[in-house]
PDB file of C-alpha atoms in Angstrom:
ATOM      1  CA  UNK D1144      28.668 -43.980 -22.488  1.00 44.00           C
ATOM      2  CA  UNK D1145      25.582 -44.091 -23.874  1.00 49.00           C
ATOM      3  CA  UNK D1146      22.384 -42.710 -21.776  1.00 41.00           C
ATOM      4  CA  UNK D1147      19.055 -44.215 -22.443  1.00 43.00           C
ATOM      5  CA  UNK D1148      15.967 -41.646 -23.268  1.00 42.00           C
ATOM      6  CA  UNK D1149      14.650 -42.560 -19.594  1.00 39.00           C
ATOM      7  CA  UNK D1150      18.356 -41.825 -18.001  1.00 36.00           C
ATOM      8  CA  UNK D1151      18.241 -38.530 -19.997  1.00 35.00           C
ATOM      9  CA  UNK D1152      14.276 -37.619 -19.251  1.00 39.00           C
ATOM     10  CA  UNK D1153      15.703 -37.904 -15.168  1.00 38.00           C
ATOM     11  CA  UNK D1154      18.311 -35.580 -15.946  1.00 36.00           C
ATOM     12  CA  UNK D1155      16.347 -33.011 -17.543  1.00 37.00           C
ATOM     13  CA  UNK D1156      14.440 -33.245 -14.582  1.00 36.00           C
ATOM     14  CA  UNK D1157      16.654 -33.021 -12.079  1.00 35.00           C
ATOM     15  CA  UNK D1158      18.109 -29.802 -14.081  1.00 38.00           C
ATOM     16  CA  UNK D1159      14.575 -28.106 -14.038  1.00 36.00           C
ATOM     17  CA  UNK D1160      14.551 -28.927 -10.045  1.00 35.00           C
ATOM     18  CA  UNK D1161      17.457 -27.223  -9.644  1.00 33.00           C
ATOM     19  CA  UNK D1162      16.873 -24.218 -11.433  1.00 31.00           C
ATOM     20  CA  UNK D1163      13.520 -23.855 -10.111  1.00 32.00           C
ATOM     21  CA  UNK D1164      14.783 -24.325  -6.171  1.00 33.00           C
ATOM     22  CA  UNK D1165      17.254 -21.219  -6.845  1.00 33.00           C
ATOM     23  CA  UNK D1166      14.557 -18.837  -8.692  1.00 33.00           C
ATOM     24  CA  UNK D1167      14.589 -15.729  -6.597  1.00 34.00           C
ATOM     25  CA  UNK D1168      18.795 -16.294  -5.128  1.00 32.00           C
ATOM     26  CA  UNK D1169      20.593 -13.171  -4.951  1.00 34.00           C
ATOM     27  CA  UNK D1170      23.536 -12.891  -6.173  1.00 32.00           C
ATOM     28  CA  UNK D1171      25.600 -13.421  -3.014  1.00 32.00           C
ATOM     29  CA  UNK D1172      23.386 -17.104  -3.255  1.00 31.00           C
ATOM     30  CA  UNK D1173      21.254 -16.261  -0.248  1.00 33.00           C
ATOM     31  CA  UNK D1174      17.205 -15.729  -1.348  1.00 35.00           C
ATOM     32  CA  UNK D1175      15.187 -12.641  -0.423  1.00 42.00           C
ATOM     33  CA  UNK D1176      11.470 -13.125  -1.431  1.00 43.00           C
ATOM     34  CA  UNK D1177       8.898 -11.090  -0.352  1.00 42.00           C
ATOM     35  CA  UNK D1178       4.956 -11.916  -1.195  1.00 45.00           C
ATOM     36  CA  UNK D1179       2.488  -9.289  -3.400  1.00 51.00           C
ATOM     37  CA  UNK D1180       2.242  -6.975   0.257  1.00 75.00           C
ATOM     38  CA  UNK D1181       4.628  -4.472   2.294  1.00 91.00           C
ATOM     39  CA  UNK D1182       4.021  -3.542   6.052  1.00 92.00           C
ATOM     40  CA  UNK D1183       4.559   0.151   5.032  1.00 91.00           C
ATOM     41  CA  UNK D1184       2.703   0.365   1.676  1.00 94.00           C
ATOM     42  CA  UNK D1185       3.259  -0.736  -1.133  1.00 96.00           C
ATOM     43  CA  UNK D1186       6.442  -0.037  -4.415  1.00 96.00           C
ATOM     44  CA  UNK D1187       5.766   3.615  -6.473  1.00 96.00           C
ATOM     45  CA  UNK D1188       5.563   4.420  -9.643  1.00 95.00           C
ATOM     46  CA  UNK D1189       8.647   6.744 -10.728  1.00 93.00           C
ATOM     47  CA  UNK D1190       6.399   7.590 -13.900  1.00 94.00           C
ATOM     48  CA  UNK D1191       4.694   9.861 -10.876  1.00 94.00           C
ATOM     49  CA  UNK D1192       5.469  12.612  -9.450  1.00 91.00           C
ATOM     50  CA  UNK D1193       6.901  12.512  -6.458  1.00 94.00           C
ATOM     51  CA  UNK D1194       8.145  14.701  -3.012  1.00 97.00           C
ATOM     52  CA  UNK D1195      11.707  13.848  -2.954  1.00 97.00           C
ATOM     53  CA  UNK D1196      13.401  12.976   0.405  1.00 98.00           C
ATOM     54  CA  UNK D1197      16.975  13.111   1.087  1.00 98.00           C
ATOM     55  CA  UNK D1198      18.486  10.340   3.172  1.00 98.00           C
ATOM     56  CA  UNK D1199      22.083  10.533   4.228  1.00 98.00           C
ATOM     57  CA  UNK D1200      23.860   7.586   5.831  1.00 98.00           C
ATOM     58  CA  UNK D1201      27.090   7.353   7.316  1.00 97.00           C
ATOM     59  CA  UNK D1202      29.333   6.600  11.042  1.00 97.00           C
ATOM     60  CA  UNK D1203      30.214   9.162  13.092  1.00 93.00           C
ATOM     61  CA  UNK D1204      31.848   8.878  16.727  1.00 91.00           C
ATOM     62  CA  UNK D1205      30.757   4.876  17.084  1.00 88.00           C
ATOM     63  CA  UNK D1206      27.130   5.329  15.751  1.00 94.00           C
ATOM     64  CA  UNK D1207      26.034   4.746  12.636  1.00 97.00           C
ATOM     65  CA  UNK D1208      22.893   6.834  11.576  1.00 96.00           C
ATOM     66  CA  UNK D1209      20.366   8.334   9.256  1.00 98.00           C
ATOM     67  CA  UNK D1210      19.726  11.957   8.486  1.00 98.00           C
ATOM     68  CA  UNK D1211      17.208  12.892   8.537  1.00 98.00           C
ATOM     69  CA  UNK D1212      16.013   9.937  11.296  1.00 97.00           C
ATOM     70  CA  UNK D1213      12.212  11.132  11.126  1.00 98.00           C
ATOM     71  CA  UNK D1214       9.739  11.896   8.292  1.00 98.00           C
ATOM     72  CA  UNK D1215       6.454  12.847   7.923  1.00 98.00           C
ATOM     73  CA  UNK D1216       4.472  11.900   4.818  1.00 97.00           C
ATOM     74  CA  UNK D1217       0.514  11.847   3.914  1.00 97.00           C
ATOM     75  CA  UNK D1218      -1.535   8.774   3.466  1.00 97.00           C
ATOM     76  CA  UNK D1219      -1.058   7.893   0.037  1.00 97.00           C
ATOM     77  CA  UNK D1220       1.953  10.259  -0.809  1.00 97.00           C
ATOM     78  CA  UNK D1221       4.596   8.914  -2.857  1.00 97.00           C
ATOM     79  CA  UNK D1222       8.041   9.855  -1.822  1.00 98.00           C
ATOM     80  CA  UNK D1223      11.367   9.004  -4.103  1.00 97.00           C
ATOM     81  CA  UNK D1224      13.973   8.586  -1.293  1.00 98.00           C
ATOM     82  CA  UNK D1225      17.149   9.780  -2.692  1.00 98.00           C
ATOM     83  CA  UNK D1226      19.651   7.477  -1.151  1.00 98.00           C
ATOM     84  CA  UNK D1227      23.476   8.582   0.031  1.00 98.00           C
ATOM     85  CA  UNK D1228      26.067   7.044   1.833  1.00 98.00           C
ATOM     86  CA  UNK D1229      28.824   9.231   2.941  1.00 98.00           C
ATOM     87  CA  UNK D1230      29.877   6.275   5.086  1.00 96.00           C
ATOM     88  CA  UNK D1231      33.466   3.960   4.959  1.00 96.00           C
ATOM     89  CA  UNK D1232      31.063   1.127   5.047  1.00 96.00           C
ATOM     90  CA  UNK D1233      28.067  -0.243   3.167  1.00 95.00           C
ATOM     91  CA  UNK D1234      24.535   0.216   4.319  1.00 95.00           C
ATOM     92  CA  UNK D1235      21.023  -0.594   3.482  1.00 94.00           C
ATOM     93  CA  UNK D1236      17.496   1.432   3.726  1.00 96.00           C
ATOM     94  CA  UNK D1237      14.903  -1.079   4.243  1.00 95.00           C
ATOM     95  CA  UNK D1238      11.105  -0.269   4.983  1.00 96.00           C
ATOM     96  CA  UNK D1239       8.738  -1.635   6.795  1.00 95.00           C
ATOM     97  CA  UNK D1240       7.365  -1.840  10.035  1.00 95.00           C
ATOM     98  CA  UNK D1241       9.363  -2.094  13.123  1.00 94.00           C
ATOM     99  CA  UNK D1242       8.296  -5.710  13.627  1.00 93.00           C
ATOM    100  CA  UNK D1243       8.749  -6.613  10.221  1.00 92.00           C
ATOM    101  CA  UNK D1244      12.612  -5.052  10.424  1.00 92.00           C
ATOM    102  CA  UNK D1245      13.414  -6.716  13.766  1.00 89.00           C
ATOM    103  CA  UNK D1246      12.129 -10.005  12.124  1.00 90.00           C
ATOM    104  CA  UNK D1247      13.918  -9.230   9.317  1.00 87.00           C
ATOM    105  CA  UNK D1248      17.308  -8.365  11.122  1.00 87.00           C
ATOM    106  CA  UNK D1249      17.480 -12.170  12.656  1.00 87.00           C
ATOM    107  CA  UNK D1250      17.067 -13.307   9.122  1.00 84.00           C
ATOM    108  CA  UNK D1251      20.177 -11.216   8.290  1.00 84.00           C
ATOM    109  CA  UNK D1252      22.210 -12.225  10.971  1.00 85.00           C
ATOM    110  CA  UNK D1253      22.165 -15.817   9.915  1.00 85.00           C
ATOM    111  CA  UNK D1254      22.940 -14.571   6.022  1.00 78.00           C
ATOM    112  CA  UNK D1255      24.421 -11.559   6.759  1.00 70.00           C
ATOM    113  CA  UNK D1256      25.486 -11.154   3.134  1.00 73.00           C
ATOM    114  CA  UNK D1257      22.155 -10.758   2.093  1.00 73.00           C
ATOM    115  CA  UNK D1258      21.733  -8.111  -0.111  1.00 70.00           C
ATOM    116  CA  UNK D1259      18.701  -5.888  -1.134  1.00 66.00           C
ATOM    117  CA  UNK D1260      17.705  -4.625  -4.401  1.00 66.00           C
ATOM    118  CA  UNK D1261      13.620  -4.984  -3.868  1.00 86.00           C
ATOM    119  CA  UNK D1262      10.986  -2.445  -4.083  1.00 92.00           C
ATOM    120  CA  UNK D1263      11.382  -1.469  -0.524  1.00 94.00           C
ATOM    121  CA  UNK D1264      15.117  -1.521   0.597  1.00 94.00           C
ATOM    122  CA  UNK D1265      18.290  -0.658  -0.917  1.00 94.00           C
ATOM    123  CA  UNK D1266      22.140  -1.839   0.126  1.00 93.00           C
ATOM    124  CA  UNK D1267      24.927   0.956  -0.692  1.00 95.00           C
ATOM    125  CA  UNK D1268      27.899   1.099  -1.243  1.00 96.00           C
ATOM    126  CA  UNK D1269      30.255   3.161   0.194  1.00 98.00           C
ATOM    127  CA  UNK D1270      30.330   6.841  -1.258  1.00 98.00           C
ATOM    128  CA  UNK D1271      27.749   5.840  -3.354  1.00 98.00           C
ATOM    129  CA  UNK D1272      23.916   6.640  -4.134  1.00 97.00           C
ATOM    130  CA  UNK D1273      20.564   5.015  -5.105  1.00 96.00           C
ATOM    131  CA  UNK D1274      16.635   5.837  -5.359  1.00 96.00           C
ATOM    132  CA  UNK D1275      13.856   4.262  -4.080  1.00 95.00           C
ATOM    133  CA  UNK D1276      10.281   5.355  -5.114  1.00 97.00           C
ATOM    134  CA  UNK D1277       7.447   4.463  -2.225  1.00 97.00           C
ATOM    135  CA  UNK D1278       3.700   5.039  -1.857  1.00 97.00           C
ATOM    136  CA  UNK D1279       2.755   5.299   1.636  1.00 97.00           C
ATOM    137  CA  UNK D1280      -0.613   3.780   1.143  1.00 96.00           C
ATOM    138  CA  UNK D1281      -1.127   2.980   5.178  1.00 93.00           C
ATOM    139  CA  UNK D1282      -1.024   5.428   7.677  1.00 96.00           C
ATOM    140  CA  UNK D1283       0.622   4.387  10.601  1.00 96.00           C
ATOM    141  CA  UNK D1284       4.513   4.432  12.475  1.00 97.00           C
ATOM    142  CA  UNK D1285       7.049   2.701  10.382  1.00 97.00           C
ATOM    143  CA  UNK D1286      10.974   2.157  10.345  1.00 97.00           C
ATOM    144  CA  UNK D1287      13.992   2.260   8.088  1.00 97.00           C
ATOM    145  CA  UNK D1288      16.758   0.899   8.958  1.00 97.00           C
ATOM    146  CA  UNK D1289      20.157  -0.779   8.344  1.00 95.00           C
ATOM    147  CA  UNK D1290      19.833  -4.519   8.648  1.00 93.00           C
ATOM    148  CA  UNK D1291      23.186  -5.498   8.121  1.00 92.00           C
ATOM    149  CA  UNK D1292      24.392  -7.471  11.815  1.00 92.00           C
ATOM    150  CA  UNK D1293      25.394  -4.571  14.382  1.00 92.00           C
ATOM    151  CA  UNK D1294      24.259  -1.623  12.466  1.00 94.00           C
ATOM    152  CA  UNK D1295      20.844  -1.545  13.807  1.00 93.00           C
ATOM    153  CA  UNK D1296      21.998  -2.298  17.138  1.00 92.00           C
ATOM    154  CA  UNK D1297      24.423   1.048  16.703  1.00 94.00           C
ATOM    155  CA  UNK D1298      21.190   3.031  15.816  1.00 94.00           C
ATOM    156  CA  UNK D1299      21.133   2.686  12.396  1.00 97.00           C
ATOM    157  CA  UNK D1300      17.282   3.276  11.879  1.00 97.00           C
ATOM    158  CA  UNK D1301      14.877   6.059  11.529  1.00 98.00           C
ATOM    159  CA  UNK D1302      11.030   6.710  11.853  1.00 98.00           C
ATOM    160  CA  UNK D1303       8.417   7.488   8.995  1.00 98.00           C
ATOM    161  CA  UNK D1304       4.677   9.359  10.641  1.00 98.00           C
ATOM    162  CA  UNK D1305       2.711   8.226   7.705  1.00 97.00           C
ATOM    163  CA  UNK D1306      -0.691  10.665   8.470  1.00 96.00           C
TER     164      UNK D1306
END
C-alpha cells in the first residue's frame, strides 16, 4: 500500500497528538498534574539541611492512622519526612491543605489507582519506606493524609501547625 506524503504528514500528526494528550499519565494511565504552586508550601531542596520527621503509617483495630498525627514546624523550615509503612496495605502521604485534600480525595475516588510520586505526596508500599523533602513556606493549618478511597474516611490523616 503505498501512502502519499500528505497521508503520511496526517499520521505524524495524529502520533504527536497522541503523545502530547498523555504527557504527564502515570503509570497506572490515570494523570496527576499539579501547576508551579502547593497549598502548604512549596517542594525542598534535599541539598539542605533539614529537621527530619518520622511518619509511621499502618491499621490497627479498624483505623488506619499516622504517627505522629500532629506536627509543628516554623515558617520557612524545611522538614525531610521520613516515610514508613508498617501497614498490610499501601498508603499515601499527601500535603496540602484540608480543602485541597478533600478536593483531591473525590478525584481519587473516581481513579482510585492513582498513584503519587510528586513533590508533595508519596504512595507506599506495604513494609516499605520513602522521603519527602518540604519547605513550609506559609504559615497556616494544613493536612496529610491518605487519599486512597476509605482510608481517609477511617482517619487516615494528620495535622501540620506551620508557625
Amino acid at each position: 500500500m503505498a501512502f502519499t506524503a500528505v497521508t503520511l504528514a496526517a499520521l505524524a500528526l495524529i502520533g504527536a497528538a497522541a503523545i502530547s494528550a498523555n504527557a504527564g499519565v502515570g503509570k497506572l494511565g490515570h494523570s496527576h498534574g499539579h501547576d508551579a504552586s502547593y497549598s502548604a508550601g512549596e517542594p525542598g531542596d534535599s541539598k539542605k539541611p533539614a529537621r527530619i520527621v518520622q511518619v509511621v503509617m499502618r491499621e490497627s483495630d479498624g483505623k488506619m492512622l499516622f504517627i505522629p498525627d500532629r506536627i509543628e514546624v516554623r515558617t520557612n523550615e524545611q522538614i525531610k519526612f521520613v516515610l514508613k509503612n508498617n501497614g498490610e496495605l499501601e498508603h499515601e502521604f499527601v500535603l496540602a491543605s484540608v480543602e485541597d485534600n478533600l478536593k483531591h480525595a473525590e478525584a481519587m475516588k473516581k481513579n482510585p489507582d492513582m498513584e503519587h510520586d510528586d513533590p508533595n505526596a508519596k504512595r507506599i508500599a506495604p513494609r516499605k519506606g520513602g522521603e519527602l523533602v518540604w519547605k513550609f513556606s506559609k504559615p497556616g493549618q494544613f493536612e496529610f493524609a491518605c487519599l486512597i478511597p476509605g482510608h481517609h474516611e477511617a482517619g487516615m490523616f494528620g495535622t501540620v501547625i506551620v508557625k
